[in-house]
mmCIF file of C-alpha atoms and ligand atoms in Angstrom:
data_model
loop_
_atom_site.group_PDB
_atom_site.id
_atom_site.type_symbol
_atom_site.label_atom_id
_atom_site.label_comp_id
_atom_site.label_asym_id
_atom_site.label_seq_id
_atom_site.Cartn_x
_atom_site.Cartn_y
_atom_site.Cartn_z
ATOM 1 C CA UNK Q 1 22.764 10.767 -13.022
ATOM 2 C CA UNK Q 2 22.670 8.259 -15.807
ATOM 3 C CA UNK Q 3 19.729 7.772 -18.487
ATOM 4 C CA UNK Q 4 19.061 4.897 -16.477
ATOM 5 C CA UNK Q 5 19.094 5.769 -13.483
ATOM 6 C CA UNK Q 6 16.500 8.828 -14.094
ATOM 7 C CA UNK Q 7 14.206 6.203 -15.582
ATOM 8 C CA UNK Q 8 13.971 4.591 -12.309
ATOM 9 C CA UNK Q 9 13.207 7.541 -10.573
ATOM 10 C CA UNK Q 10 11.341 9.797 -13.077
ATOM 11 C CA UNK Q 11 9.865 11.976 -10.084
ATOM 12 C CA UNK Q 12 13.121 13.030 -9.462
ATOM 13 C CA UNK Q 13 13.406 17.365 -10.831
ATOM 14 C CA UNK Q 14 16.921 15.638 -12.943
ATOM 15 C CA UNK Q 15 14.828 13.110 -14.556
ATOM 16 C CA UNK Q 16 11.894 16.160 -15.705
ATOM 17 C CA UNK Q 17 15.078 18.364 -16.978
ATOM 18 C CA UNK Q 18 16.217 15.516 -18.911
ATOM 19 C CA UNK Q 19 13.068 15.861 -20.656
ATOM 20 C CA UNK Q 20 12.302 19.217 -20.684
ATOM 21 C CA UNK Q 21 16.263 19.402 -22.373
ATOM 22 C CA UNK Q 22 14.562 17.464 -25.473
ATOM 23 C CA UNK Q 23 11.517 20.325 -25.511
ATOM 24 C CA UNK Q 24 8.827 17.911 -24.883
ATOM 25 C CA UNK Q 25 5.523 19.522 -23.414
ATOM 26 C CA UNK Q 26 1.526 17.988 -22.403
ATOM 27 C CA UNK Q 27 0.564 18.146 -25.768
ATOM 28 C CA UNK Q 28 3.451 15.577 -27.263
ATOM 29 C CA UNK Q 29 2.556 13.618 -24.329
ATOM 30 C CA UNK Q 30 -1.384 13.224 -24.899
ATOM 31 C CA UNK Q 31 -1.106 13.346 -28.704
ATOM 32 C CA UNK Q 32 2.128 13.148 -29.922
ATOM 33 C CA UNK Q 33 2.971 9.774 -32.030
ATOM 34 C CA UNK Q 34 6.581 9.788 -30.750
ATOM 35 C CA UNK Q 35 4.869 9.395 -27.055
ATOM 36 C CA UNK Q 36 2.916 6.532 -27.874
ATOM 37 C CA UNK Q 37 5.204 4.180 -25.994
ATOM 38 C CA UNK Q 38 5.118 6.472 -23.217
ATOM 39 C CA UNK Q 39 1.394 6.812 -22.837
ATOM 40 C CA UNK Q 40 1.399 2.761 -22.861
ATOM 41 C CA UNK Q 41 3.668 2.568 -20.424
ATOM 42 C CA UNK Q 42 1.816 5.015 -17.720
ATOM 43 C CA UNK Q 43 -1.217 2.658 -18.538
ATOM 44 C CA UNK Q 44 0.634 -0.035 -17.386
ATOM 45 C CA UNK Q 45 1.779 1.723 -14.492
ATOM 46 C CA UNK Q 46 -1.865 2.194 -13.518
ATOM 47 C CA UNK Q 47 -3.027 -1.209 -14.125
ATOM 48 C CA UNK Q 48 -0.187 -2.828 -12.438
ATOM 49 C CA UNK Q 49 -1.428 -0.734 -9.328
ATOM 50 C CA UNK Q 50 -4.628 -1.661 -9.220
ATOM 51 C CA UNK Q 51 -3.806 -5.321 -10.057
ATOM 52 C CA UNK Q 52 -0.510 -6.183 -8.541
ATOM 53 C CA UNK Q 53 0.282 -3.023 -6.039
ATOM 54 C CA UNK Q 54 3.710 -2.424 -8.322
ATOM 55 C CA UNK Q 55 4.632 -0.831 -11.102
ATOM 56 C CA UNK Q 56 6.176 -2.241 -14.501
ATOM 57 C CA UNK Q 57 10.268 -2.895 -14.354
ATOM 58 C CA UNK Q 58 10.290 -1.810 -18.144
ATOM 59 C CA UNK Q 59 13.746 -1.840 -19.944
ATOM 60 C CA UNK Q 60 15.578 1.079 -20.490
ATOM 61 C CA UNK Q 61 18.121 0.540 -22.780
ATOM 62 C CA UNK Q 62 18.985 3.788 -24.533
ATOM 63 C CA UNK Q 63 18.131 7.643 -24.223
ATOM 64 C CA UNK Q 64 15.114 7.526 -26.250
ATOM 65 C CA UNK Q 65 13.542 4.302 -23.977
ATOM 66 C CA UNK Q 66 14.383 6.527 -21.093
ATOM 67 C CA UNK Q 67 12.592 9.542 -21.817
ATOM 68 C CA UNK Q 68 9.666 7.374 -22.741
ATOM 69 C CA UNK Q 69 9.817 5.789 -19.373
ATOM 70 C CA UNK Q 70 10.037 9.005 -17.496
ATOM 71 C CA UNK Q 71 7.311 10.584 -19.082
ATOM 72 C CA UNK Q 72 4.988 7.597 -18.561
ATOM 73 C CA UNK Q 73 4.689 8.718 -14.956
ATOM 74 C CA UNK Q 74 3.211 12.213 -15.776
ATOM 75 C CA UNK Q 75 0.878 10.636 -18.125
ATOM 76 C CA UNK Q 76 -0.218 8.107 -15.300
ATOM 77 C CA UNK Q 77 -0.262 10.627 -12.932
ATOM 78 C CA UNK Q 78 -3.137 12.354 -15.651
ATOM 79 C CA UNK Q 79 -4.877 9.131 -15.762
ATOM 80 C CA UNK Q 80 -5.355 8.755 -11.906
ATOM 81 C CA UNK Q 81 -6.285 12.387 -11.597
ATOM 82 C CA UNK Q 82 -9.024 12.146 -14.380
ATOM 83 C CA UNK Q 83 -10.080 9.371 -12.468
ATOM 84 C CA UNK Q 84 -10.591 11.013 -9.603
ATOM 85 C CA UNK Q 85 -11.007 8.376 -6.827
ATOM 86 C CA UNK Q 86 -9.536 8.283 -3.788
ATOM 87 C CA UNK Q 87 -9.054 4.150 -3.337
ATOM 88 C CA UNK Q 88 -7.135 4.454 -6.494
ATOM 89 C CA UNK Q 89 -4.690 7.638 -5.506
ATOM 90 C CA UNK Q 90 -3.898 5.428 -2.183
ATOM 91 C CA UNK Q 91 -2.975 2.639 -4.154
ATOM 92 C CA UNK Q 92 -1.108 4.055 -7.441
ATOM 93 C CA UNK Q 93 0.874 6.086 -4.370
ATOM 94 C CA UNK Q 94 1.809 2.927 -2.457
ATOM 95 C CA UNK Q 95 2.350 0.796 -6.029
ATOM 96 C CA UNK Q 96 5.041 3.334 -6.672
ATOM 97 C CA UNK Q 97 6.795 3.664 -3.018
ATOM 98 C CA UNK Q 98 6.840 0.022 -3.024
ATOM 99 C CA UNK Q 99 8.634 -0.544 -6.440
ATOM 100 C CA UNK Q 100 10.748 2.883 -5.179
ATOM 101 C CA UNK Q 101 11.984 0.851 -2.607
ATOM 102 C CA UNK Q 102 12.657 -2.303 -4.157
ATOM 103 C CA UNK Q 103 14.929 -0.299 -6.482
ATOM 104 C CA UNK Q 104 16.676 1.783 -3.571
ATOM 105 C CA UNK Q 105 17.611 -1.155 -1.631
ATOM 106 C CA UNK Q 106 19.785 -2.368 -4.891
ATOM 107 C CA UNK Q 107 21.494 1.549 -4.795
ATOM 108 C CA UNK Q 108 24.925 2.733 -3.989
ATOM 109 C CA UNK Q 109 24.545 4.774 -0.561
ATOM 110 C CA UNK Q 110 25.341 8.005 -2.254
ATOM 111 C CA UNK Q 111 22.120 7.441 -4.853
ATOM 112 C CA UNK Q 112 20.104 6.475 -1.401
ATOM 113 C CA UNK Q 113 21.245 10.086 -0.380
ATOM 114 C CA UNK Q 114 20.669 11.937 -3.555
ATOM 115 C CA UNK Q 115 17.071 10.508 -3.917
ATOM 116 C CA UNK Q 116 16.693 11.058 0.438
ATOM 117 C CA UNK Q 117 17.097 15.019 -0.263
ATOM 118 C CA UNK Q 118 15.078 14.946 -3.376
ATOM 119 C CA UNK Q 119 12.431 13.769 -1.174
ATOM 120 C CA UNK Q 120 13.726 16.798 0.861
ATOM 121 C CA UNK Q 121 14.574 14.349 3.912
ATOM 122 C CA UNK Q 122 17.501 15.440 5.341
ATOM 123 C CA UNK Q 123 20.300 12.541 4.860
ATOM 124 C CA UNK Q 124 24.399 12.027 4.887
ATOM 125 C CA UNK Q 125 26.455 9.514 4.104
ATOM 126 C CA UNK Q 126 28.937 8.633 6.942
ATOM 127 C CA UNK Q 127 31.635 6.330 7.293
ATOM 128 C CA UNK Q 128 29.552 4.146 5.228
ATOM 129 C CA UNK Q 129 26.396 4.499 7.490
ATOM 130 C CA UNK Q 130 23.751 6.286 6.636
ATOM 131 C CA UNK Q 131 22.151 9.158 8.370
ATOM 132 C CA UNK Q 132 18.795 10.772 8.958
ATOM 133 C CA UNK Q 133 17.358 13.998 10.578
ATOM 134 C CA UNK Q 134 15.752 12.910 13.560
ATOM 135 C CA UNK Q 135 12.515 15.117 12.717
ATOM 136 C CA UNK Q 136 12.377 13.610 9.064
ATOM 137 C CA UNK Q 137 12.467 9.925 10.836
ATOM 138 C CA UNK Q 138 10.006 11.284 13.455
ATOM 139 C CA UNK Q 139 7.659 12.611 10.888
ATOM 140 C CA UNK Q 140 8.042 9.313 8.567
ATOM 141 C CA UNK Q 141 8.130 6.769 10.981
ATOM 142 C CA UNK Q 142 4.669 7.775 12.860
ATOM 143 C CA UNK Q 143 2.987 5.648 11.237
ATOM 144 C CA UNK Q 144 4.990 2.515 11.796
ATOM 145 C CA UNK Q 145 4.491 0.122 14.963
ATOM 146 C CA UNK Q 146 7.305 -1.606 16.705
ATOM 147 C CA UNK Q 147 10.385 -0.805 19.036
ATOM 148 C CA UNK Q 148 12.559 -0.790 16.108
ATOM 149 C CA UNK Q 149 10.761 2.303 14.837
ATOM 150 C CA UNK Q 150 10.927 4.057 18.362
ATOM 151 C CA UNK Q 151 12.961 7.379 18.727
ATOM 152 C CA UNK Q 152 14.259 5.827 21.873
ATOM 153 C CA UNK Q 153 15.640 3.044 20.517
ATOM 154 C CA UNK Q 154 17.405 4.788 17.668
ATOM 155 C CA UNK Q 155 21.184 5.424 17.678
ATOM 156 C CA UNK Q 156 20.684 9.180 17.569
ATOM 157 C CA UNK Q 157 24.008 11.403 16.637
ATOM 158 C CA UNK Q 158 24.583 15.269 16.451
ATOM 159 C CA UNK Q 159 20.149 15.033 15.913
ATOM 160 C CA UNK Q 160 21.043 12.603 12.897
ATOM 161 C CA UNK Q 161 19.194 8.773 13.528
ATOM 162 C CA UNK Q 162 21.710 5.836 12.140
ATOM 163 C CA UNK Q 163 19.825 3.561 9.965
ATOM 164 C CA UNK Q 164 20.654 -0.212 8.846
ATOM 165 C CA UNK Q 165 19.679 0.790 4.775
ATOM 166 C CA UNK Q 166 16.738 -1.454 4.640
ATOM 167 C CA UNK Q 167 15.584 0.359 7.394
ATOM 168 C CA UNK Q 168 16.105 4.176 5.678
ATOM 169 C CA UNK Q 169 14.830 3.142 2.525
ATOM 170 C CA UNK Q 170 11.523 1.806 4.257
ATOM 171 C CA UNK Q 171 11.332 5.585 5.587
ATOM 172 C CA UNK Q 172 11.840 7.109 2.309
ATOM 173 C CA UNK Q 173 9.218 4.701 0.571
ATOM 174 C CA UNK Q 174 7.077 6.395 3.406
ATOM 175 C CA UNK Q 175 8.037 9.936 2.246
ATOM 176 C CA UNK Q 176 7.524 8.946 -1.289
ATOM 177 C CA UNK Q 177 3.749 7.728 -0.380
ATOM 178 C CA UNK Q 178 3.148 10.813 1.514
ATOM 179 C CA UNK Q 179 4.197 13.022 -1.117
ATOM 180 C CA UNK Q 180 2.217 11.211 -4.037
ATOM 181 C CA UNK Q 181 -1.032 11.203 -2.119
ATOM 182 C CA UNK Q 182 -0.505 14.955 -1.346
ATOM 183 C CA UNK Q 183 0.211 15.552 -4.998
ATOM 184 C CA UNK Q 184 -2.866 13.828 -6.079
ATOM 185 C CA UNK Q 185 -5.569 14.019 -7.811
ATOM 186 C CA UNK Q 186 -3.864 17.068 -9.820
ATOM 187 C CA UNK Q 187 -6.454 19.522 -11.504
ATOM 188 C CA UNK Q 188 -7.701 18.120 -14.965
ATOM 189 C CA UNK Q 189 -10.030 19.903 -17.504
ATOM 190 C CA UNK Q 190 -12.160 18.579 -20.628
ATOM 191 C CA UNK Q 191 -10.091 18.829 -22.806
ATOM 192 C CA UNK Q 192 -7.565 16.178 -20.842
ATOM 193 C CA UNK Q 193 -10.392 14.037 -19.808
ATOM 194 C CA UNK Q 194 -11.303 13.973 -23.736
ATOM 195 C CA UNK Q 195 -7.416 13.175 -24.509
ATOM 196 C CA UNK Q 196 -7.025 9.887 -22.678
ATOM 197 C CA UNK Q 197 -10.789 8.505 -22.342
ATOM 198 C CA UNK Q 198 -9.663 5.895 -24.161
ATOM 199 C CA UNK Q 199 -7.383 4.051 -21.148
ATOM 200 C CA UNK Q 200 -9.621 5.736 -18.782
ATOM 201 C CA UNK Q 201 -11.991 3.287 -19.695
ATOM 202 C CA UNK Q 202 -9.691 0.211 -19.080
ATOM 203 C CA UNK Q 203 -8.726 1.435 -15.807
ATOM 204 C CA UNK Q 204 -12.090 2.461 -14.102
ATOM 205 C CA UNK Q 205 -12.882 -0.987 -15.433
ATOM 206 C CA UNK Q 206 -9.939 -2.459 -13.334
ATOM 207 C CA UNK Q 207 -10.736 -0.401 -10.691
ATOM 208 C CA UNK Q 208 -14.288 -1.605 -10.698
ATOM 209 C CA UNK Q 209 -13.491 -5.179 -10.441
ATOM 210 C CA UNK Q 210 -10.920 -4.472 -7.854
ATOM 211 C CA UNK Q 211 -13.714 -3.074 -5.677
ATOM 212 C CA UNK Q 212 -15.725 -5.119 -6.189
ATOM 213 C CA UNK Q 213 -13.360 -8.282 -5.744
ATOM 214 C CA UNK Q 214 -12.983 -7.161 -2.051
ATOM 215 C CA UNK Q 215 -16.513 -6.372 -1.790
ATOM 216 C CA UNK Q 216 -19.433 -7.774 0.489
ATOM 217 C CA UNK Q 217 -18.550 -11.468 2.153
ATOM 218 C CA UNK Q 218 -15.728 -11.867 -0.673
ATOM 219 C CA UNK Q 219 -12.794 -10.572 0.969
ATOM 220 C CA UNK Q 220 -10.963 -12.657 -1.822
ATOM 221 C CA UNK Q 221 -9.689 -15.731 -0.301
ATOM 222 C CA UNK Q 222 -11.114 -14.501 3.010
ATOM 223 C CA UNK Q 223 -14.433 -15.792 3.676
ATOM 224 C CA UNK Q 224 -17.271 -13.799 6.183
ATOM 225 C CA UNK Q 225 -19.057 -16.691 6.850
ATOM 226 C CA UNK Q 226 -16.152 -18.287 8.939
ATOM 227 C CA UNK Q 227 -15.890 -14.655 11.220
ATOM 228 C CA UNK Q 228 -16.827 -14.627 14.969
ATOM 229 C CA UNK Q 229 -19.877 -12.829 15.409
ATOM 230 C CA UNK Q 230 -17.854 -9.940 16.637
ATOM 231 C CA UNK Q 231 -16.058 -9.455 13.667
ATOM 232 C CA UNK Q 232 -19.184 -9.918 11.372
ATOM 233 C CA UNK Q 233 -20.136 -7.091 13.438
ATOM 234 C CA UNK Q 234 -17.830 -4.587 13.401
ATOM 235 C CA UNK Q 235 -17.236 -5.242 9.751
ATOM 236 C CA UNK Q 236 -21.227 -4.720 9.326
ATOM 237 C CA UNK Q 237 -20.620 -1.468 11.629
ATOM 238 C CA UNK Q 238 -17.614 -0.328 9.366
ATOM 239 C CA UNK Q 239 -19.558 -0.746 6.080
ATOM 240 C CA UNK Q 240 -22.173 1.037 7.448
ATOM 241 C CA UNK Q 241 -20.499 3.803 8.205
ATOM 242 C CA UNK Q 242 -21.282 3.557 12.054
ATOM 243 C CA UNK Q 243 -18.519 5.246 14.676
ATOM 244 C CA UNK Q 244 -16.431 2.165 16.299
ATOM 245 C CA UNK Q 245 -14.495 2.265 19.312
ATOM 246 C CA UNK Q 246 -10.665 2.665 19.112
ATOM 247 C CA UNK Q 247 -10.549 -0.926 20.255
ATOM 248 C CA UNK Q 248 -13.169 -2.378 17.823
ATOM 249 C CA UNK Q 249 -10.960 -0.916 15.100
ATOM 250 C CA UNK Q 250 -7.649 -2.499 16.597
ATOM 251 C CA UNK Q 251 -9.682 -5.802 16.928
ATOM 252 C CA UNK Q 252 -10.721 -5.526 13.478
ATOM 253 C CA UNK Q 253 -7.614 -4.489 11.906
ATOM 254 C CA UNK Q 254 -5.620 -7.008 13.183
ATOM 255 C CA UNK Q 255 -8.077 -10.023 12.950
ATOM 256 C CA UNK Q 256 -8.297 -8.802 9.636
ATOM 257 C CA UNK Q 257 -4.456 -8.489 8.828
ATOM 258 C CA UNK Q 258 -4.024 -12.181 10.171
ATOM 259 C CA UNK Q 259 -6.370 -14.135 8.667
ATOM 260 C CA UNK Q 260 -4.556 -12.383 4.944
ATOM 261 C CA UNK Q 261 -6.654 -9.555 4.139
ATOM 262 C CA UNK Q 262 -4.040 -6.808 2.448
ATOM 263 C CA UNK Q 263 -3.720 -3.824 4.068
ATOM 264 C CA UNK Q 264 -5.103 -1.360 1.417
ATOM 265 C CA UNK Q 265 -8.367 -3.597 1.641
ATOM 266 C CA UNK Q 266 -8.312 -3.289 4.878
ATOM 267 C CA UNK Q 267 -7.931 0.491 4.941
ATOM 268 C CA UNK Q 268 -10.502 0.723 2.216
ATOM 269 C CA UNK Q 269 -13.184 -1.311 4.827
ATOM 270 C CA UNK Q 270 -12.825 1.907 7.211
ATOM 271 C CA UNK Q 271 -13.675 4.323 4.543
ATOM 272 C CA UNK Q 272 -17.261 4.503 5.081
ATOM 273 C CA UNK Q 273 -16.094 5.277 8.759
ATOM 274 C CA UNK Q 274 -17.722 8.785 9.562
ATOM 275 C CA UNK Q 275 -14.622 10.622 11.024
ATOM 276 C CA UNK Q 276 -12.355 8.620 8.398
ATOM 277 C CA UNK Q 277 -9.528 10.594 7.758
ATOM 278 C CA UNK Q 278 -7.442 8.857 4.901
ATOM 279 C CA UNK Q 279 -4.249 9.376 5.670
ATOM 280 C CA UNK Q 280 -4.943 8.729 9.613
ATOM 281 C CA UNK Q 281 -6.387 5.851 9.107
ATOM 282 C CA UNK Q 282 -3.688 4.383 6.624
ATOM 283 C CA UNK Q 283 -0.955 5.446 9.287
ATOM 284 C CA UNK Q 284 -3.214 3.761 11.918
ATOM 285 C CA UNK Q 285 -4.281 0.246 10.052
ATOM 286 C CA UNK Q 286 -0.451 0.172 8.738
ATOM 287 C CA UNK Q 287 0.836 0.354 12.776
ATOM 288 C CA UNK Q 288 -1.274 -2.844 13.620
ATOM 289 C CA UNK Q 289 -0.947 -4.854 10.741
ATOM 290 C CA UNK Q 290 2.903 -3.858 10.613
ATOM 291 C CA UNK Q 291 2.636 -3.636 6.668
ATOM 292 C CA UNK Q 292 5.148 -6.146 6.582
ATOM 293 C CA UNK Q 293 8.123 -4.490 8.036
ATOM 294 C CA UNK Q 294 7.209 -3.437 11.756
ATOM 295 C CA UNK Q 295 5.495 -5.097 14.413
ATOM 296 C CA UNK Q 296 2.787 -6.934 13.570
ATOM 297 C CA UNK Q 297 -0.020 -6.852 16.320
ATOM 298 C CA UNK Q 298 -2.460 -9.837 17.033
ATOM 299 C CA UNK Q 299 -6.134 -9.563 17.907
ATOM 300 C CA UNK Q 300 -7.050 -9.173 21.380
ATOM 301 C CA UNK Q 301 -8.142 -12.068 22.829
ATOM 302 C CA UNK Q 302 -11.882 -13.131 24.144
ATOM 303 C CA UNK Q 303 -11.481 -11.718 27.387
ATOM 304 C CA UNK Q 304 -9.877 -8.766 26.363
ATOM 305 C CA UNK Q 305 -12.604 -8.272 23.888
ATOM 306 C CA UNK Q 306 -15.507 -8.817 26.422
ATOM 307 C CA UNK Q 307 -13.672 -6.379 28.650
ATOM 308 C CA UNK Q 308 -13.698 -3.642 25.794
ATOM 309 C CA UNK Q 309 -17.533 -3.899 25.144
ATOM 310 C CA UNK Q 310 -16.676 -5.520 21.968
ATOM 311 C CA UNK Q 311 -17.388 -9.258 22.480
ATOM 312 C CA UNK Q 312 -20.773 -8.644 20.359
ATOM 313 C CA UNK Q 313 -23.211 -11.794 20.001
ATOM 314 C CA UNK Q 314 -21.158 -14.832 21.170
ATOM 315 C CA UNK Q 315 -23.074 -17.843 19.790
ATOM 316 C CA UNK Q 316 -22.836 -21.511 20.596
ATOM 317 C CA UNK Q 317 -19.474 -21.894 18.941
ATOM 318 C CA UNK Q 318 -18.140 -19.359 21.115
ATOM 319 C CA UNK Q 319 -19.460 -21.100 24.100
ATOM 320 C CA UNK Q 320 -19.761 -24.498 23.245
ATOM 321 C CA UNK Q 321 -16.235 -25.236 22.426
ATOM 322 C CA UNK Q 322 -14.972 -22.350 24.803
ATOM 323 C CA UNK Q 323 -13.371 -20.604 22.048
ATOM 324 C CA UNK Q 324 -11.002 -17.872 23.676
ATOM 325 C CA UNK Q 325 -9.760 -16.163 20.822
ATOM 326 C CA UNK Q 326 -11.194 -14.696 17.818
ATOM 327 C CA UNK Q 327 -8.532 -15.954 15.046
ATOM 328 C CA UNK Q 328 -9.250 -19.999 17.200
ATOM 329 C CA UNK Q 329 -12.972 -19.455 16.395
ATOM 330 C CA UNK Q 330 -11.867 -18.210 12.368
ATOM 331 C CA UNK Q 331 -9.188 -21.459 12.607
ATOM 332 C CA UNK Q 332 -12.428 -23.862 13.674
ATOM 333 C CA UNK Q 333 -15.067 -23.453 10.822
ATOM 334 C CA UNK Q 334 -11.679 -23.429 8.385
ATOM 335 C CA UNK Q 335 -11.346 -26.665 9.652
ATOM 336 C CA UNK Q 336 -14.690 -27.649 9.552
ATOM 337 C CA UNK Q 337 -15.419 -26.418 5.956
ATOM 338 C CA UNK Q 338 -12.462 -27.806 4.991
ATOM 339 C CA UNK Q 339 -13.856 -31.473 6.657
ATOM 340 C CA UNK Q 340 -17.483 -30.278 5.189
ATOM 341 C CA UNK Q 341 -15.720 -30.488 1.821
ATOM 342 C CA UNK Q 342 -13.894 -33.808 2.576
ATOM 343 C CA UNK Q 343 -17.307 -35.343 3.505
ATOM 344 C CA UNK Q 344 -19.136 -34.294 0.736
ATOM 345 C CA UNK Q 345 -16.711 -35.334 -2.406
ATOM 346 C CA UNK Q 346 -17.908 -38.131 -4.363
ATOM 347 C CA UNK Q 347 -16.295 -40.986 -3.578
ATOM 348 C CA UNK Q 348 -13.326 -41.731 -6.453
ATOM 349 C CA UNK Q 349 -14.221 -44.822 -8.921
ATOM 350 C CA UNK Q 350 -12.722 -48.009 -7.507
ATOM 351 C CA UNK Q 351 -9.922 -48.753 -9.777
ATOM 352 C CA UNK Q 352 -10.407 -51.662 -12.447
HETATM 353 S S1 LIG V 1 -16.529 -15.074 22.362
HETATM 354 FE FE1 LIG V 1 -14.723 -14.352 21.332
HETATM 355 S S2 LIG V 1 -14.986 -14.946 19.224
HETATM 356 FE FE2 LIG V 1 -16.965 -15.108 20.176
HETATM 357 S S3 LIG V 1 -17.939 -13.158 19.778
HETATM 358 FE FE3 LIG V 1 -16.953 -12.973 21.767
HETATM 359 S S4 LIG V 1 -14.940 -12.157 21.305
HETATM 360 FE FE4 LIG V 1 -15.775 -12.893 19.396
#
């Protein structure tokens, strides 16, 4: 593949020979001068995670700019390993699936192949169509909701699923996520802690504010105060690390997903969860909320919720104005605050 092309991909085993051909080892990359650019560039890999959920475009314009490029995912990969924290590996993986994607979907179909079998998903190129093992779209499509995702409703040849390419890249940004999260946190010692303390310390502070930006009633733009009690308590029952039924969680996920909560915040809310299983519940909050490619589910409403034990608390909003949904009860105090707000302004100076 071209310089260029490796740059974009630099988890691909051509882009680490292309490096390796120029005899660069871990010690150029955590000390070496020529590396510098490199080692800012995985920074900014990192931060851009944390920050924006991508990962830096940077230009690649010649051989040199490539190999710094391709080396600055190692070195980021170091930096989220010496980190060591598990909200961090989930988003630095998805960051980097996400931009994967984005690139992919600009690819010619026989670059969507090559980087499908680096990924060691099985893939040809037919007739201009693209083709997937049905087991490698089983096992990367489990974890997204909607009929268009269904075996059933696939058009299956010779055990090979035909895919629209928006659709096969979305898989492969899947198998991409999976793999980084496997892959990380790789082992670290003192003496690579001691090597890049330096932007450790930027990025733990990032991190920190990140947490704590989504933190408590926060929720960013979202506000607790305007949630139905039910939702104040199953979030209260999530942060406290108390079991919730499957159908509190489905409740919660989606009321969350709705009302513009992003989905790794929203995975990151179940953590406390005493059976949480990361990647389970990732697969699981990503099905409701439909992580903006399948089906995107909406919260049950009142009666459903009453029927599934979950309708915890109702107060007089909830039976005063006969609120029968969850997200109409959220919609309400918006409006009200919103009028609170109105109300409350000074009036402007009459004009002279
Ligand atoms: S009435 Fe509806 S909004 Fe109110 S607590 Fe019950 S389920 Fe939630």
């Amino acid at each position: 593949m071209e310089f260029r092309t490796l740059a974009l991909y630099p988890f691909l085993k051509e882009s680490s020979q292309f490096v390796k051909e120029r005899q660069l080892g871990l010690d150029d990359l955590l000390k070496g001068s020529m590396m510098a650019e490199a080692r800012r560039r995985g920074k900014a890999r990192v931060m851009e995670a944390i920050r924006d959920l991508t990962v830096p475009n940077a230009p690649v314009t010649s051989e040199d700019e490539a190999v710094q490029e391709i080396m600055s995912y190692p070195y980021a990969r170091i930096l989220v390993s010496c980190i060591g924290d598990d909200v961090l590996v989930r988003r630095y993986a998805l960051a980097e699936a996400k931009a994967f994607n984005e690139r992919l979907r600009r690819e010619e179909m026989t670059t969507v192949v090559a980087l499908a079998l680096e990924l060691e998903v099985e893939a040809v190129h037919v007739d201009d169509m693209l083709r997937m093992h049905f087991a490698d779209f089983l096992n990367y499509t489990s974890g997204l909701r909607g009929p268009e995702w269904k075996l059933v409703n696939q058009d299956l040849r010779d055990g090979y699923v035909q895919l629209e390419k928006p659709k096969f890249v979305r898989v492969l940004e899947q198998a991409l996520d999976d793999r980084i999260e496997d892959e990380l946190p790789i082992p670290v010692n003192d003496e690579l802690l001691t090597a890049v303390e330096k932007d450790l310390e930027e990025i733990a502070a990032a991190l920190a504010e990140y947490k704590e930006k989504y933190r408590d009633d926060g929720f960013g733009e979202v506000s607790i105060l305007k949630f139905p009690p039910c939702m104040k308590k199953m979030v209260a029952m999530a942060q406290a690390g108390q079991n919730m039924p499957h159908a509190g969680r489905f409740a919660l996920a989606s009321f969350l997903s709705f009302i513009g909560m992003p989905v790794d915040d929203i995975i990151k809310l179940f953590c406390s969860s005493p059976d949480f299983d990361q990647s389970k519940t990732a697969y699981q909050v990503r099905h409701i909320t439909g992580d903006g490619y399948g089906k995107k589910y909406t919260p049950p409403e009142c009666a459903t919720m009453r029927t599934n034990g979950i309708c915890f608390e109702p107060d007089e909003l909830c039976n005063n104005r006969r609120v029968s949904h969850p997200l109409t009860y959220y919609r309400i105090k918006t409006y009200d605050k919103g009028r609170e707000k109105k109300e409350t302004k000074p009036p402007s100076a009459p004009s002279k």
